[in-house]
Structure formats: C-alpha cells, structure tokens
Amino acid sequence: MKEIQIQGIPAVIDRRPIKNINIYIKPPDGKVLITAPKRARERDIMDFLSSKSDWIVRNHWKMVNHASSQQTAKKEISKQERDVLYQKILAFASKWEPVMEVKAKDFTIRDMKTLWGSCSTKTGRIRMNLQLIRYPDPCIEYVVVHELCHLLEPSHNQRFKDLMKTFLPDWEERKKRLNRG
C-alpha cells in the first residue's frame, strides 16, 4: 500500500488483481482508499485521481462532518432529556397495557445503533432507543405499542400487523415518519 495526499487529505493506494481504479470514502472518519489494478501505471492512477480530486474532497468532508454531527447529537442528550423520554414511555405503556391486556416487566433506555426498540418475550423486558427523544410523541407511542405487541406475537407476521392495525390504525405512517428521520 502506498500513502499519498489528495489536496491535503491522506489516502492509501492498494494494488489488487482488479480491472478498474476504485475510490472509497470510509466511514466514520472519511478515510480515502483507492484500489487500483496491479498493472496500472502510476501516471494513469495519478491522472485519474487528479480528475476526481474535487469529488474526493467533497465526499471526504461530507463523511467527516456527518460523523462529528452524529457524535455531537449523541452527546447532547442530557440526563434530563433521558428522564423526559422515560416518563413518556411509561405514560404510553400505562395507556396501552390495559387496552392490549399485556404487562411489560420493565422498560430500559439504551443508545442503540440499529433498532428503535426491542422486546424479550421470555422476560417481558423492553428496551427503547435513547434517540427517540428527538422524535414527536406519536413516533414514541408507535415504538411502545410495537414492542408491547411483541408480548402477544413475537414475530413480524400477519397476526402482528393485524394487532398493530387494531391498536394503532395509522402505525405504518408513524413508522415511515420515524424512519425518515
């Protein structure tokens, strides 16, 4: 691997048994990786990179700025906001548990990367994503009802969808809003 600079941005050229030159901007810190054919001439690689330098710089900084704004957003959630989210979750649970005839053992809040919530059907414990504090109450309510439904139906089959439709007729719209960000 050869280390180079593209307009001040460190990059690595990795020669491989491939046909084309490829540029990758790697999350979370925008590292630049260039893969190039083993037989490609140095001059051809540098000419290609020169023609793509604006794209590389733009996308490198996009990645860097996105990563730092995500870190900042995560750090900015205070204990007070966590408590507010917890109270909202408990309020929605108190509203829906009697209606659904279920009872969660407890709710915990975690900073989860890929899920809005999770439910252990064995223990009755429900985890909720800390980032929900950034969303309107109907989205939080949707996740609470969704996880409570798992106490009735563990999988996301048609019965689960029918239960969701019974309890929250607009659940699909709420889900879309949540996943849109």
Coordinates of C-alpha atoms in Angstrom, one line a residue:
M1 CA 0.0 0.0 0.0
K2 CA 1.2 3.4 -0.9
E3 CA 0.2 6.6 1.1
I4 CA -0.4 9.8 -0.8
Q5 CA -2.1 13.2 -0.3
I6 CA -5.1 14.5 -2.3
Q7 CA -5.5 18.2 -1.7
G8 CA -4.2 17.7 1.8
I9 CA -6.3 14.6 2.6
P10 CA -4.4 11.4 3.3
A11 CA -5.2 8.5 1.0
V12 CA -3.9 5.0 0.5
I13 CA -3.5 3.2 -2.8
D14 CA -3.9 -0.5 -2.6
R15 CA -3.0 -2.5 -5.7
R16 CA -5.1 -5.6 -6.3
P17 CA -5.9 -8.1 -9.1
I18 CA -8.8 -6.0 -10.4
K19 CA -9.6 -4.2 -13.7
N20 CA -10.6 -0.7 -12.6
I21 CA -9.5 2.0 -10.3
N22 CA -12.0 2.5 -7.4
I23 CA -12.2 5.2 -4.8
Y24 CA -13.8 4.5 -1.4
I25 CA -14.5 7.1 1.3
K26 CA -14.7 5.0 4.5
P27 CA -16.9 5.9 7.5
P28 CA -16.8 7.2 10.1
D29 CA -13.8 9.4 9.6
G30 CA -13.7 9.7 5.8
K31 CA -10.5 7.7 5.2
V32 CA -9.8 7.5 1.5
L33 CA -8.9 4.2 0.0
I34 CA -8.0 3.8 -3.7
T35 CA -7.9 0.3 -5.2
A36 CA -6.0 0.0 -8.5
P37 CA -5.1 -2.8 -10.8
K38 CA -1.6 -4.2 -10.1
R39 CA -0.5 -3.5 -13.7
A40 CA -1.8 0.1 -13.9
R41 CA 0.8 2.7 -14.5
E42 CA 1.5 5.2 -11.6
R43 CA 0.9 8.1 -14.0
D44 CA -2.6 6.7 -15.0
I45 CA -3.6 6.3 -11.4
M46 CA -2.5 9.8 -10.5
D47 CA -4.3 11.3 -13.6
F48 CA -7.5 9.5 -12.6
L49 CA -7.2 10.8 -9.0
S50 CA -6.5 14.3 -10.2
S51 CA -9.7 14.2 -12.3
K52 CA -11.7 13.0 -9.3
S53 CA -10.0 15.2 -6.6
D54 CA -12.9 17.6 -6.2
W55 CA -15.3 14.6 -5.7
I56 CA -12.9 13.0 -3.2
V57 CA -12.5 16.2 -1.1
R58 CA -16.3 16.9 -1.1
N59 CA -17.2 13.4 -0.1
H60 CA -14.4 13.1 2.5
W61 CA -15.6 16.3 4.3
K62 CA -19.2 15.2 4.0
M63 CA -18.3 12.0 5.8
V64 CA -16.2 13.8 8.4
N65 CA -18.9 16.4 9.1
H66 CA -21.7 13.7 9.3
A67 CA -19.7 11.6 11.8
S68 CA -18.9 14.6 14.0
S69 CA -22.6 15.8 13.9
Q70 CA -23.7 12.4 14.9
Q71 CA -21.3 12.3 17.8
T72 CA -22.4 15.8 18.9
A73 CA -26.1 14.8 18.7
K74 CA -25.5 11.7 20.8
K75 CA -23.5 13.7 23.4
E76 CA -26.1 16.4 23.6
I77 CA -28.8 14.2 25.1
S78 CA -28.8 15.1 28.7
K79 CA -29.9 13.2 31.8
Q80 CA -33.0 15.5 31.9
E81 CA -33.9 14.5 28.3
R82 CA -33.4 10.8 29.1
D83 CA -35.8 11.3 32.1
V84 CA -38.3 13.0 29.9
L85 CA -38.2 10.2 27.4
Y86 CA -38.6 7.6 30.2
Q87 CA -41.6 9.4 31.6
K88 CA -43.2 9.5 28.1
I89 CA -42.5 5.8 27.6
L90 CA -44.1 5.0 31.0
A91 CA -47.1 7.1 30.2
F92 CA -47.7 5.4 26.9
A93 CA -47.2 2.0 28.5
S94 CA -49.8 2.9 31.2
K95 CA -52.2 3.9 28.5
W96 CA -51.7 0.8 26.3
E97 CA -51.0 -2.1 28.6
P98 CA -54.6 -2.3 29.9
V99 CA -56.0 -1.9 26.4
M100 CA -53.8 -4.6 25.0
E101 CA -54.1 -6.8 28.1
V102 CA -50.3 -7.1 28.4
K103 CA -47.7 -6.0 31.0
A104 CA -44.1 -5.3 30.4
K105 CA -41.8 -6.3 33.2
D106 CA -39.8 -3.1 32.8
F107 CA -38.5 -0.5 30.3
T108 CA -34.9 0.5 29.8
I109 CA -33.4 3.1 27.6
R110 CA -30.2 2.4 25.6
D111 CA -28.4 4.2 22.8
M112 CA -29.0 1.6 20.1
K113 CA -27.5 1.8 16.7
T114 CA -30.0 -0.1 14.5
L115 CA -33.2 -0.6 16.5
W116 CA -35.8 1.8 17.8
G117 CA -36.8 -0.8 20.4
S118 CA -36.6 -4.5 21.3
C119 CA -38.6 -6.8 23.4
S120 CA -37.6 -10.0 25.2
T121 CA -40.7 -12.1 25.1
K122 CA -39.2 -14.5 27.7
T123 CA -38.6 -11.9 30.3
G124 CA -41.1 -9.2 29.3
R125 CA -38.3 -6.6 29.3
I126 CA -38.5 -3.8 26.7
R127 CA -35.5 -1.7 25.6
M128 CA -36.1 1.7 23.9
N129 CA -33.6 3.7 21.8
L130 CA -32.4 6.9 23.5
Q131 CA -32.6 8.7 20.2
L132 CA -36.4 8.6 20.3
I133 CA -36.2 11.8 22.4
R134 CA -35.6 13.6 19.1
Y135 CA -38.9 12.4 17.7
P136 CA -42.5 13.5 18.2
D137 CA -44.7 11.7 20.7
P138 CA -46.7 9.8 18.1
C139 CA -43.4 8.1 17.0
I140 CA -42.5 7.2 20.6
E141 CA -46.0 5.9 21.1
Y142 CA -45.7 3.8 17.9
V143 CA -42.5 2.1 19.2
V144 CA -44.1 1.4 22.7
V145 CA -47.1 -0.2 21.1
H146 CA -44.9 -2.1 18.6
E147 CA -42.9 -3.6 21.4
L148 CA -45.9 -4.4 23.6
C149 CA -47.4 -6.2 20.6
H150 CA -44.4 -8.5 20.7
L151 CA -45.6 -9.7 24.1
L152 CA -48.7 -11.0 22.1
E153 CA -46.9 -12.0 18.9
P154 CA -43.1 -12.5 18.9
S155 CA -42.6 -12.3 15.1
H156 CA -43.5 -9.7 12.5
N157 CA -46.0 -11.9 10.7
Q158 CA -49.6 -11.1 9.6
R159 CA -51.0 -11.5 13.0
F160 CA -48.5 -9.0 14.4
K161 CA -49.5 -6.5 11.6
D162 CA -53.2 -7.1 12.3
L163 CA -52.6 -6.4 16.0
M164 CA -50.8 -3.2 15.2
K165 CA -53.6 -2.1 12.9
T166 CA -56.2 -2.9 15.7
F167 CA -54.4 -0.8 18.3
L168 CA -52.8 1.9 16.1
P169 CA -54.6 2.2 12.7
D170 CA -52.0 4.7 11.5
W171 CA -49.0 2.7 12.6
E172 CA -47.5 2.5 9.2
E173 CA -47.5 6.2 8.7
R174 CA -45.9 6.7 12.2
K175 CA -43.2 4.1 11.2
K176 CA -42.5 5.9 8.0
R177 CA -42.1 9.2 9.8
L178 CA -39.7 7.6 12.4
N179 CA -37.6 6.0 9.7
R180 CA -37.5 9.2 7.6
G181 CA -35.8 11.0 10.5

